[in-house]
Amino acid sequence: MPICIHCGVELDDGLKICPLCGKNPENGAAEAAGPASTPSAILKIHKKEQRRSLWELSTILLFSGIVICLMVDLLTVRGFQWAPLASVQILQAWVVLTLLLFSRKRPLLLLAGTMVAVLATLAATDLFAGGFHWFLPVGLPITAAAFLFLSILFFLHRKIPLNGLNLPGAGLLLIAGFCMVTEIILDLFMTGSIDLRWSLITTVSLLPLALILFFTHYRLKKGRRLETLFHV
């Protein structure tokens, strides 16, 4: 049974074109420099085409949803009441989906684009509710803080050898910090003064867990096994 010299697949007798790579299985010299001549390259192109097809289908469905919302709102109330807000939320979903499909290897761009999409949705929600009331003092700083803490966690993951339990430990500390920042922002918006309560309880609860993870990670890096640490 002949074998394709480009991708290595077994072929039936008499085939002039390989069904996997689409090349002449006997002509290697003329096509050796051609693109996608290996199985890994073919699979890579196939995955890229799948992502593009998924994006095209999702784009058609989401924008069809926008048109349907606008038409239903226009026909039922003779105007636009809830459809613009729904359209903005659908656009946010489309932007996030696009970033997930095409920017997975560029996490900073993914974070920045997602933050802009979330901020635009929050601003539109506040605007459609009657004007900017809570977006600037609450929505904007809390969203910015959330993505700032995510960026810090990504930076730690890339620049510091956090390859074990210290990474979730750092994540718990960042969650505690985010909770405190959130309560400060909410207190200033609602009462004009800072009175930390639930965020302190959350921080006190997460801090021991983070310390345990850091301690375990440090001991494991020194070569100690968990059985000796906890006397199992």
Short mmCIF file of C-alpha atoms in Angstrom, two decimals:
data_model
loop_
_atom_site.label_atom_id
_atom_site.label_comp_id
_atom_site.label_asym_id
_atom_site.label_seq_id
_atom_site.Cartn_x
_atom_site.Cartn_y
_atom_site.Cartn_z
CA MET A 1 0.00 0.00 0.00
CA PRO A 2 1.56 3.34 -1.05
CA ILE A 3 2.23 6.06 1.51
CA CYS A 4 2.06 9.81 0.86
CA ILE A 5 5.56 11.28 1.19
CA HIS A 6 4.11 14.62 2.36
CA CYS A 7 1.92 13.65 5.31
CA GLY A 8 2.56 9.94 5.79
CA VAL A 9 -1.01 8.72 5.34
CA GLU A 10 -1.61 5.32 3.73
CA LEU A 11 -3.28 5.53 0.32
CA ASP A 12 -5.27 3.21 -1.86
CA ASP A 13 -3.66 2.04 -5.07
CA GLY A 14 -4.09 4.39 -8.01
CA LEU A 15 -4.71 7.62 -6.09
CA LYS A 16 -3.04 10.62 -7.68
CA ILE A 17 -4.06 13.15 -5.01
CA CYS A 18 -3.74 12.58 -1.26
CA PRO A 19 -7.16 13.09 0.41
CA LEU A 20 -5.50 14.50 3.55
CA CYS A 21 -2.98 17.07 2.30
CA GLY A 22 -4.26 17.46 -1.28
CA LYS A 23 -0.84 16.88 -2.87
CA ASN A 24 0.56 14.43 -5.35
CA PRO A 25 1.76 11.57 -3.15
CA GLU A 26 4.63 10.72 -5.55
CA ASN A 27 5.90 14.19 -6.46
CA GLY A 28 7.93 15.33 -3.50
CA ALA A 29 10.60 17.48 -5.11
CA ALA A 30 8.23 19.94 -6.76
CA GLU A 31 6.01 20.40 -3.72
CA ALA A 32 8.45 20.09 -0.83
CA ALA A 33 8.47 23.85 -0.29
CA GLY A 34 4.71 24.19 -0.44
CA PRO A 35 2.68 25.33 2.60
CA ALA A 36 0.88 22.95 4.95
CA SER A 37 2.79 19.84 3.88
CA THR A 38 2.80 18.26 7.35
CA PRO A 39 -0.10 16.95 9.44
CA SER A 40 0.51 19.55 12.16
CA ALA A 41 0.37 22.38 9.64
CA ILE A 42 -2.80 20.97 8.11
CA LEU A 43 -4.45 20.69 11.54
CA LYS A 44 -3.38 24.25 12.36
CA ILE A 45 -4.99 25.58 9.19
CA HIS A 46 -8.08 23.48 9.87
CA LYS A 47 -8.45 24.95 13.38
CA LYS A 48 -7.99 28.46 12.01
CA GLU A 49 -10.72 27.85 9.45
CA GLN A 50 -12.97 26.45 12.18
CA ARG A 51 -12.50 29.60 14.29
CA ARG A 52 -13.26 31.82 11.32
CA SER A 53 -16.37 29.80 10.44
CA LEU A 54 -17.56 29.98 14.06
CA TRP A 55 -16.97 33.74 14.10
CA GLU A 56 -18.86 34.24 10.83
CA LEU A 57 -21.81 32.16 12.03
CA SER A 58 -21.86 33.93 15.41
CA THR A 59 -21.70 37.32 13.70
CA ILE A 60 -24.70 36.49 11.54
CA LEU A 61 -26.71 35.20 14.51
CA LEU A 62 -25.84 38.09 16.85
CA PHE A 63 -26.48 40.85 14.35
CA SER A 64 -29.70 39.12 13.32
CA GLY A 65 -30.65 39.29 16.98
CA ILE A 66 -30.02 43.04 16.98
CA VAL A 67 -32.26 43.50 13.94
CA ILE A 68 -34.99 41.36 15.50
CA CYS A 69 -34.87 43.31 18.78
CA LEU A 70 -35.10 46.64 16.98
CA MET A 71 -37.97 45.47 14.77
CA VAL A 72 -39.96 44.00 17.68
CA ASP A 73 -39.46 47.14 19.76
CA LEU A 74 -40.43 49.36 16.85
CA LEU A 75 -43.57 47.37 16.00
CA THR A 76 -44.82 46.95 19.57
CA VAL A 77 -44.29 50.41 21.05
CA ARG A 78 -43.86 52.47 17.88
CA GLY A 79 -40.38 53.45 18.99
CA PHE A 80 -37.24 52.27 20.68
CA GLN A 81 -37.32 51.61 24.41
CA TRP A 82 -35.49 48.43 25.41
CA ALA A 83 -34.00 47.40 22.05
CA PRO A 84 -31.02 49.82 22.07
CA LEU A 85 -29.80 48.49 25.41
CA ALA A 86 -30.25 44.90 24.26
CA SER A 87 -28.37 45.74 21.06
CA VAL A 88 -25.44 47.14 23.05
CA GLN A 89 -25.29 44.00 25.16
CA ILE A 90 -25.32 41.82 22.03
CA LEU A 91 -22.50 43.93 20.59
CA GLN A 92 -20.52 43.39 23.79
CA ALA A 93 -20.98 39.63 23.46
CA TRP A 94 -19.79 39.84 19.84
CA VAL A 95 -16.68 41.84 20.77
CA VAL A 96 -15.76 39.45 23.59
CA LEU A 97 -16.33 36.43 21.34
CA THR A 98 -14.16 37.99 18.63
CA LEU A 99 -11.37 38.63 21.11
CA LEU A 100 -11.58 35.09 22.48
CA LEU A 101 -11.37 33.57 19.01
CA PHE A 102 -8.59 35.71 17.55
CA SER A 103 -6.63 37.14 20.51
CA ARG A 104 -6.15 34.13 22.76
CA LYS A 105 -2.37 34.34 22.35
CA ARG A 106 -2.36 38.06 23.19
CA PRO A 107 -3.85 38.17 26.69
CA LEU A 108 -3.16 41.87 27.26
CA LEU A 109 -5.13 42.76 24.15
CA LEU A 110 -7.85 40.34 25.26
CA LEU A 111 -8.06 41.99 28.71
CA ALA A 112 -8.02 45.53 27.32
CA GLY A 113 -10.65 44.82 24.68
CA THR A 114 -12.91 43.02 27.15
CA MET A 115 -12.60 45.90 29.63
CA VAL A 116 -13.57 48.45 26.97
CA ALA A 117 -16.56 46.31 25.95
CA VAL A 118 -17.74 45.94 29.56
CA LEU A 119 -17.31 49.67 30.25
CA ALA A 120 -19.25 50.55 27.10
CA THR A 121 -22.09 48.27 28.16
CA LEU A 122 -22.20 49.72 31.68
CA ALA A 123 -22.14 53.26 30.34
CA ALA A 124 -24.96 52.50 27.90
CA THR A 125 -27.01 50.87 30.68
CA ASP A 126 -26.63 53.92 32.90
CA LEU A 127 -27.36 56.29 30.02
CA PHE A 128 -30.53 54.50 28.94
CA ALA A 129 -31.72 54.53 32.57
CA GLY A 130 -31.87 58.31 32.53
CA GLY A 131 -28.34 59.65 32.51
CA PHE A 132 -24.96 59.03 34.07
CA HIS A 133 -25.69 58.40 37.76
CA TRP A 134 -23.64 55.41 38.92
CA PHE A 135 -21.31 54.67 35.99
CA LEU A 136 -18.61 57.25 36.72
CA PRO A 137 -18.49 56.92 40.52
CA VAL A 138 -19.10 53.14 40.73
CA GLY A 139 -19.09 51.22 37.45
CA LEU A 140 -15.92 52.71 35.97
CA PRO A 141 -13.62 52.41 39.03
CA ILE A 142 -14.83 48.92 40.00
CA THR A 143 -14.41 47.61 36.45
CA ALA A 144 -10.99 49.24 36.14
CA ALA A 145 -9.95 47.73 39.48
CA ALA A 146 -11.09 44.26 38.42
CA PHE A 147 -9.08 44.34 35.21
CA LEU A 148 -6.11 45.89 37.02
CA PHE A 149 -6.00 42.97 39.45
CA LEU A 150 -6.33 40.53 36.56
CA SER A 151 -3.44 42.25 34.81
CA ILE A 152 -1.34 42.00 37.97
CA LEU A 153 -2.07 38.28 38.22
CA PHE A 154 -1.10 37.82 34.56
CA PHE A 155 2.11 39.80 35.12
CA LEU A 156 3.02 37.64 38.10
CA HIS A 157 2.34 34.52 36.09
CA ARG A 158 4.59 35.67 33.24
CA LYS A 159 7.45 37.37 35.08
CA ILE A 160 7.76 35.41 38.32
CA PRO A 161 8.11 31.62 38.49
CA LEU A 162 4.61 31.02 39.85
CA ASN A 163 4.24 27.51 38.61
CA GLY A 164 2.66 25.90 41.64
CA LEU A 165 0.36 26.59 44.53
CA ASN A 166 1.68 30.14 44.97
CA LEU A 167 -0.24 31.27 41.89
CA PRO A 168 -3.71 30.54 43.39
CA GLY A 169 -2.36 32.00 46.65
CA ALA A 170 -1.58 35.25 44.87
CA GLY A 171 -5.01 35.08 43.27
CA LEU A 172 -6.69 34.85 46.69
CA LEU A 173 -4.76 37.90 47.90
CA LEU A 174 -5.80 39.85 44.81
CA ILE A 175 -9.45 38.85 45.34
CA ALA A 176 -9.24 40.11 48.92
CA GLY A 177 -7.76 43.40 47.71
CA PHE A 178 -10.46 43.74 45.07
CA CYS A 179 -13.19 43.20 47.67
CA MET A 180 -11.76 45.97 49.83
CA VAL A 181 -11.50 48.37 46.89
CA THR A 182 -15.08 47.54 45.88
CA GLU A 183 -16.46 48.25 49.35
CA ILE A 184 -14.53 51.53 49.55
CA ILE A 185 -16.00 52.66 46.22
CA LEU A 186 -19.53 51.64 47.22
CA ASP A 187 -19.25 53.32 50.64
CA LEU A 188 -18.06 56.59 49.11
CA PHE A 189 -20.90 56.48 46.59
CA MET A 190 -23.71 55.65 49.02
CA THR A 191 -22.68 57.29 52.29
CA GLY A 192 -19.69 59.47 51.52
CA SER A 193 -17.57 57.73 54.18
CA ILE A 194 -15.59 54.49 54.41
CA ASP A 195 -16.81 51.74 56.74
CA LEU A 196 -15.17 48.43 55.86
CA ARG A 197 -17.17 45.41 57.00
CA TRP A 198 -17.81 42.53 54.63
CA SER A 199 -14.56 43.06 52.73
CA LEU A 200 -12.59 42.71 55.98
CA ILE A 201 -14.40 39.45 56.74
CA THR A 202 -13.58 38.22 53.24
CA THR A 203 -9.93 39.23 53.60
CA VAL A 204 -9.58 37.55 56.99
CA SER A 205 -11.12 34.39 55.52
CA LEU A 206 -8.90 34.31 52.42
CA LEU A 207 -5.61 35.27 54.05
CA PRO A 208 -5.04 31.96 55.92
CA LEU A 209 -5.82 29.99 52.76
CA ALA A 210 -3.32 32.06 50.77
CA LEU A 211 -0.65 31.58 53.46
CA ILE A 212 -1.23 27.82 53.47
CA LEU A 213 -0.81 27.71 49.68
CA PHE A 214 2.38 29.78 49.84
CA PHE A 215 3.78 27.62 52.65
CA THR A 216 2.97 24.38 50.84
CA HIS A 217 4.48 25.65 47.61
CA TYR A 218 7.68 26.70 49.36
CA ARG A 219 8.03 23.34 51.11
CA LEU A 220 7.40 21.42 47.90
CA LYS A 221 10.08 23.44 46.11
CA LYS A 222 12.50 22.40 48.86
CA GLY A 223 11.80 18.76 48.06
CA ARG A 224 9.48 17.97 50.96
CA ARG A 225 6.54 15.70 50.22
CA LEU A 226 3.01 16.41 51.38
CA GLU A 227 2.98 13.23 53.46
CA THR A 228 5.86 14.54 55.59
CA LEU A 229 4.32 18.00 55.86
CA PHE A 230 0.96 16.83 57.18
CA HIS A 231 2.12 13.55 58.74
CA VAL A 232 -0.16 11.45 56.53
#
